[in-house]
């Protein structure tokens, strides 16, 4: 068998050699016959070739001259592969015209070159033709076409390799390449087709190599999550302790886990309710996809301002419990319990030093309200009292026939509270004497209590049998009762404070107690509840500022102030953040202003079993 090589194809060429060798490869045929034969052998290129490509198969088509037929059973078209690289065509009719032979090189189903040759067959001749798949090409490089990022939800992603000449012209594409992935556990790629399957998040380098060559191209492909998280607002400036509700949107489904990047950056609950820390700085709230923890988004929080202020723990050493119930001309008033005996207390300064008013009110007990020159409350024996200083006059406000009573608030010469009779407890109004007592219990109510007054209005609640406890408002007598319960409330409600015609308190919606305010009617209810908090209650109001508590994350109540006016400039400030770390919960019970200084009194707790310790927040 003889082989000769022929070059010059712009892409690639098939090389043929032919000659005469009587009887060669005739499989026992008699060369004396008047018929001829052609043996076609495919010679495949050696592994050391420098050609960027090779032939898997040589497709051969033999066409006899006009008027000549191939012998019966002899295929006109056939394939020669590496495992079957020879074809002998016998009993061919001699002809003065040549037989036409077309050979095409095929790589992975793609034709990568072709050539045509002619062979004369004469009587008693044996023509041998070698078909070489040693390919010559003008391929200069290869490039991968495909995305550098794919989604984790993609089922498959097709990558394609292109063979190009020195001018960047694509010569052929798709077939003839071998594919690999550097991290198959992240992005699997089929070795022959370049079809990829994302398996998990990460980055893998996929490489295409032109088979039989060292020509390659690589592409770093990142498998990204289809999930994206957005946080609103994306940035915000807050005062120390200010509340801010963040909302997350998750494309791809699922919810988020909220967190804060900085360890001292405040706190956030599972619903996105954030509380700024007491220290100014820049912090980052992060929302992380629960379904895809690798995906998150942050919002920037700048904490600044807040003005001057201090927090004072007024609880005396050795006391059982204590509380601030009212602010009296810049002083905190309430009680201190020692050996389980409560004493009416006045803290004249910003230290735990306190004055015992037991002798002034006629015994142990507690101060519950204060205004102008008056303080009011209840003695330990259940006597409702009014104390005026100066001149230092104590008044017993026990209503005729009552068993006990309490005075919860005072404004000018008006005091409100409740008296207990043998028939039950009812709300009461006084004007400086026991004889002035007015029963405020609304018609049909089984019991009632008044918690606050601004001199012209009285607020509290009344119980109406199966209907339950209802927030209400009076104007000096029981007939003036106005039910303030919001129409969509599903449970108990109370009005706890009033100032200049604005009433504050709480109403129940579902199973949640929510703070709010009114302007004299049930329909005027405005919800002040932080929407993603566990509960809240407004306990006192002075001017445009309201104090009370809210439940941040079921870990305990936190003292809070709603800073008016209630428009776009209003703020909700968590007062808990200004307490020493030992205090785990707190409530704000009262508020008072003296010039530009705001005093907020309340109770703080170190644990669920702590009965409470008096605290005072001062700002301005």
PDB file of N, CA, C and O in Angstrom, residues 306-340:
ATOM      1  N   UNK A 306     -29.860  63.234  69.133  1.00  0.00           N
ATOM      2  CA  UNK A 306     -30.443  62.758  70.384  1.00  0.00           C
ATOM      3  C   UNK A 306     -30.386  63.783  71.491  1.00  0.00           C
ATOM      4  O   UNK A 306     -31.116  63.691  72.467  1.00  0.00           O
ATOM      5  N   UNK A 307     -29.516  64.783  71.334  1.00  0.00           N
ATOM      6  CA  UNK A 307     -29.433  65.817  72.364  1.00  0.00           C
ATOM      7  C   UNK A 307     -28.815  65.313  73.651  1.00  0.00           C
ATOM      8  O   UNK A 307     -28.382  64.180  73.783  1.00  0.00           O
ATOM      9  N   UNK A 308     -28.810  66.202  74.643  1.00  0.00           N
ATOM     10  CA  UNK A 308     -28.260  65.837  75.946  1.00  0.00           C
ATOM     11  C   UNK A 308     -29.319  65.113  76.756  1.00  0.00           C
ATOM     12  O   UNK A 308     -30.507  65.353  76.615  1.00  0.00           O
ATOM     13  N   UNK A 309     -28.908  64.190  77.554  1.00  0.00           N
ATOM     14  CA  UNK A 309     -29.853  63.455  78.377  1.00  0.00           C
ATOM     15  C   UNK A 309     -29.131  62.522  79.329  1.00  0.00           C
ATOM     16  O   UNK A 309     -27.932  62.263  79.199  1.00  0.00           O
ATOM     17  N   UNK A 310     -29.876  62.039  80.292  1.00  0.00           N
ATOM     18  CA  UNK A 310     -29.325  61.071  81.229  1.00  0.00           C
ATOM     19  C   UNK A 310     -30.431  60.165  81.732  1.00  0.00           C
ATOM     20  O   UNK A 310     -31.620  60.498  81.663  1.00  0.00           O
ATOM     21  N   UNK A 311     -30.040  59.007  82.166  1.00  0.00           N
ATOM     22  CA  UNK A 311     -30.957  58.044  82.754  1.00  0.00           C
ATOM     23  C   UNK A 311     -30.510  57.776  84.175  1.00  0.00           C
ATOM     24  O   UNK A 311     -29.328  57.493  84.416  1.00  0.00           O
ATOM     25  N   UNK A 312     -31.458  57.889  85.119  1.00  0.00           N
ATOM     26  CA  UNK A 312     -31.116  57.741  86.529  1.00  0.00           C
ATOM     27  C   UNK A 312     -31.936  56.610  87.122  1.00  0.00           C
ATOM     28  O   UNK A 312     -33.170  56.592  87.007  1.00  0.00           O
ATOM     29  N   UNK A 313     -31.259  55.649  87.718  1.00  0.00           N
ATOM     30  CA  UNK A 313     -31.956  54.603  88.469  1.00  0.00           C
ATOM     31  C   UNK A 313     -32.202  55.139  89.872  1.00  0.00           C
ATOM     32  O   UNK A 313     -31.262  55.409  90.629  1.00  0.00           O
ATOM     33  N   UNK A 314     -33.471  55.341  90.220  1.00  0.00           N
ATOM     34  CA  UNK A 314     -33.821  55.942  91.511  1.00  0.00           C
ATOM     35  C   UNK A 314     -34.045  54.912  92.615  1.00  0.00           C
ATOM     36  O   UNK A 314     -34.236  55.292  93.780  1.00  0.00           O
ATOM     37  N   UNK A 315     -34.028  53.667  92.262  1.00  0.00           N
ATOM     38  CA  UNK A 315     -34.304  52.605  93.239  1.00  0.00           C
ATOM     39  C   UNK A 315     -33.252  52.624  94.350  1.00  0.00           C
ATOM     40  O   UNK A 315     -32.065  52.457  94.090  1.00  0.00           O
ATOM     41  N   UNK A 316     -33.674  52.833  95.608  1.00  0.00           N
ATOM     42  CA  UNK A 316     -32.693  52.887  96.693  1.00  0.00           C
ATOM     43  C   UNK A 316     -32.126  51.509  97.001  1.00  0.00           C
ATOM     44  O   UNK A 316     -32.805  50.480  96.848  1.00  0.00           O
ATOM     45  N   UNK A 317     -30.903  51.498  97.449  1.00  0.00           N
ATOM     46  CA  UNK A 317     -30.286  50.235  97.857  1.00  0.00           C
ATOM     47  C   UNK A 317     -31.062  49.631  99.020  1.00  0.00           C
ATOM     48  O   UNK A 317     -31.474  50.336  99.950  1.00  0.00           O
ATOM     49  N   UNK A 318     -31.303  48.358  98.944  1.00  0.00           N
ATOM     50  CA  UNK A 318     -31.995  47.660 100.022  1.00  0.00           C
ATOM     51  C   UNK A 318     -33.495  47.676  99.929  1.00  0.00           C
ATOM     52  O   UNK A 318     -34.178  47.027 100.727  1.00  0.00           O
ATOM     53  N   UNK A 319     -34.060  48.413  98.971  1.00  0.00           N
ATOM     54  CA  UNK A 319     -35.523  48.479  98.841  1.00  0.00           C
ATOM     55  C   UNK A 319     -36.039  47.203  98.175  1.00  0.00           C
ATOM     56  O   UNK A 319     -35.363  46.579  97.355  1.00  0.00           O
ATOM     57  N   UNK A 320     -37.294  46.833  98.532  1.00  0.00           N
ATOM     58  CA  UNK A 320     -37.921  45.671  97.911  1.00  0.00           C
ATOM     59  C   UNK A 320     -38.317  45.986  96.475  1.00  0.00           C
ATOM     60  O   UNK A 320     -38.099  45.202  95.562  1.00  0.00           O
ATOM     61  N   UNK A 321     -38.950  47.104  96.289  1.00  0.00           N
ATOM     62  CA  UNK A 321     -39.410  47.549  94.987  1.00  0.00           C
ATOM     63  C   UNK A 321     -39.662  49.042  95.024  1.00  0.00           C
ATOM     64  O   UNK A 321     -39.749  49.645  96.095  1.00  0.00           O
ATOM     65  N   UNK A 322     -39.790  49.635  93.871  1.00  0.00           N
ATOM     66  CA  UNK A 322     -40.057  51.076  93.788  1.00  0.00           C
ATOM     67  C   UNK A 322     -40.597  51.387  92.400  1.00  0.00           C
ATOM     68  O   UNK A 322     -40.465  50.586  91.468  1.00  0.00           O
ATOM     69  N   UNK A 323     -41.218  52.566  92.279  1.00  0.00           N
ATOM     70  CA  UNK A 323     -41.765  52.975  90.988  1.00  0.00           C
ATOM     71  C   UNK A 323     -41.944  54.475  90.963  1.00  0.00           C
ATOM     72  O   UNK A 323     -42.205  55.105  91.995  1.00  0.00           O
ATOM     73  N   UNK A 324     -41.790  55.048  89.756  1.00  0.00           N
ATOM     74  CA  UNK A 324     -42.132  56.447  89.519  1.00  0.00           C
ATOM     75  C   UNK A 324     -43.487  56.452  88.822  1.00  0.00           C
ATOM     76  O   UNK A 324     -43.647  55.883  87.744  1.00  0.00           O
ATOM     77  N   UNK A 325     -44.471  57.107  89.442  1.00  0.00           N
ATOM     78  CA  UNK A 325     -45.828  57.126  88.902  1.00  0.00           C
ATOM     79  C   UNK A 325     -46.235  58.462  88.301  1.00  0.00           C
ATOM     80  O   UNK A 325     -47.218  58.523  87.542  1.00  0.00           O
ATOM     81  N   UNK A 326     -45.510  59.529  88.661  1.00  0.00           N
ATOM     82  CA  UNK A 326     -45.878  60.849  88.144  1.00  0.00           C
ATOM     83  C   UNK A 326     -44.671  61.780  88.243  1.00  0.00           C
ATOM     84  O   UNK A 326     -43.714  61.510  88.981  1.00  0.00           O
ATOM     85  N   UNK A 327     -44.719  62.858  87.478  1.00  0.00           N
ATOM     86  CA  UNK A 327     -43.704  63.908  87.530  1.00  0.00           C
ATOM     87  C   UNK A 327     -44.358  65.137  88.163  1.00  0.00           C
ATOM     88  O   UNK A 327     -45.432  65.587  87.747  1.00  0.00           O
ATOM     89  N   UNK A 328     -43.705  65.669  89.175  1.00  0.00           N
ATOM     90  CA  UNK A 328     -44.259  66.766  89.957  1.00  0.00           C
ATOM     91  C   UNK A 328     -43.277  67.928  89.945  1.00  0.00           C
ATOM     92  O   UNK A 328     -42.291  67.936  90.658  1.00  0.00           O
ATOM     93  N   UNK A 329     -43.515  68.875  89.028  1.00  0.00           N
ATOM     94  CA  UNK A 329     -42.655  70.068  88.951  1.00  0.00           C
ATOM     95  C   UNK A 329     -41.176  69.697  88.839  1.00  0.00           C
ATOM     96  O   UNK A 329     -40.312  70.250  89.529  1.00  0.00           O
ATOM     97  N   UNK A 330     -40.867  68.767  87.965  1.00  0.00           N
ATOM     98  CA  UNK A 330     -39.492  68.348  87.748  1.00  0.00           C
ATOM     99  C   UNK A 330     -39.002  67.321  88.730  1.00  0.00           C
ATOM    100  O   UNK A 330     -37.823  66.936  88.683  1.00  0.00           O
ATOM    101  N   UNK A 331     -39.863  66.878  89.625  1.00  0.00           N
ATOM    102  CA  UNK A 331     -39.487  65.853  90.603  1.00  0.00           C
ATOM    103  C   UNK A 331     -40.245  64.570  90.297  1.00  0.00           C
ATOM    104  O   UNK A 331     -41.381  64.599  89.811  1.00  0.00           O
ATOM    105  N   UNK A 332     -39.602  63.444  90.597  1.00  0.00           N
ATOM    106  CA  UNK A 332     -40.253  62.159  90.404  1.00  0.00           C
ATOM    107  C   UNK A 332     -40.971  61.761  91.682  1.00  0.00           C
ATOM    108  O   UNK A 332     -40.446  61.925  92.789  1.00  0.00           O
ATOM    109  N   UNK A 333     -42.199  61.251  91.554  1.00  0.00           N
ATOM    110  CA  UNK A 333     -42.955  60.809  92.727  1.00  0.00           C
ATOM    111  C   UNK A 333     -43.510  59.418  92.458  1.00  0.00           C
ATOM    112  O   UNK A 333     -43.765  59.030  91.323  1.00  0.00           O
ATOM    113  N   UNK A 334     -43.681  58.665  93.541  1.00  0.00           N
ATOM    114  CA  UNK A 334     -44.177  57.297  93.421  1.00  0.00           C
ATOM    115  C   UNK A 334     -44.151  56.610  94.773  1.00  0.00           C
ATOM    116  O   UNK A 334     -44.766  57.087  95.729  1.00  0.00           O
ATOM    117  N   UNK A 335     -43.415  55.505  94.853  1.00  0.00           N
ATOM    118  CA  UNK A 335     -43.296  54.832  96.146  1.00  0.00           C
ATOM    119  C   UNK A 335     -42.006  54.027  96.189  1.00  0.00           C
ATOM    120  O   UNK A 335     -41.411  53.677  95.163  1.00  0.00           O
ATOM    121  N   UNK A 336     -41.588  53.748  97.423  1.00  0.00           N
ATOM    122  CA  UNK A 336     -40.473  52.850  97.713  1.00  0.00           C
ATOM    123  C   UNK A 336     -40.963  51.851  98.740  1.00  0.00           C
ATOM    124  O   UNK A 336     -41.515  52.244  99.788  1.00  0.00           O
ATOM    125  N   UNK A 337     -40.789  50.572  98.467  1.00  0.00           N
ATOM    126  CA  UNK A 337     -41.213  49.533  99.405  1.00  0.00           C
ATOM    127  C   UNK A 337     -39.994  48.978 100.133  1.00  0.00           C
ATOM    128  O   UNK A 337     -39.022  48.548  99.499  1.00  0.00           O
ATOM    129  N   UNK A 338     -40.065  49.015 101.454  1.00  0.00           N
ATOM    130  CA  UNK A 338     -39.015  48.454 102.304  1.00  0.00           C
ATOM    131  C   UNK A 338     -39.670  47.516 103.310  1.00  0.00           C
ATOM    132  O   UNK A 338     -40.657  47.897 103.965  1.00  0.00           O
ATOM    133  N   UNK A 339     -39.149  46.317 103.360  1.00  0.00           N
ATOM    134  CA  UNK A 339     -39.760  45.283 104.204  1.00  0.00           C
ATOM    135  C   UNK A 339     -41.231  45.110 103.858  1.00  0.00           C
ATOM    136  O   UNK A 339     -42.090  44.964 104.731  1.00  0.00           O
ATOM    137  N   UNK A 340     -41.514  45.209 102.560  1.00  0.00           N
ATOM    138  CA  UNK A 340     -42.848  45.001 101.988  1.00  0.00           C
ATOM    139  C   UNK A 340     -43.848  46.077 102.382  1.00  0.00           C
ATOM    140  O   UNK A 340     -45.053  45.913 102.189  1.00  0.00           O
TER     141      UNK A 340
END
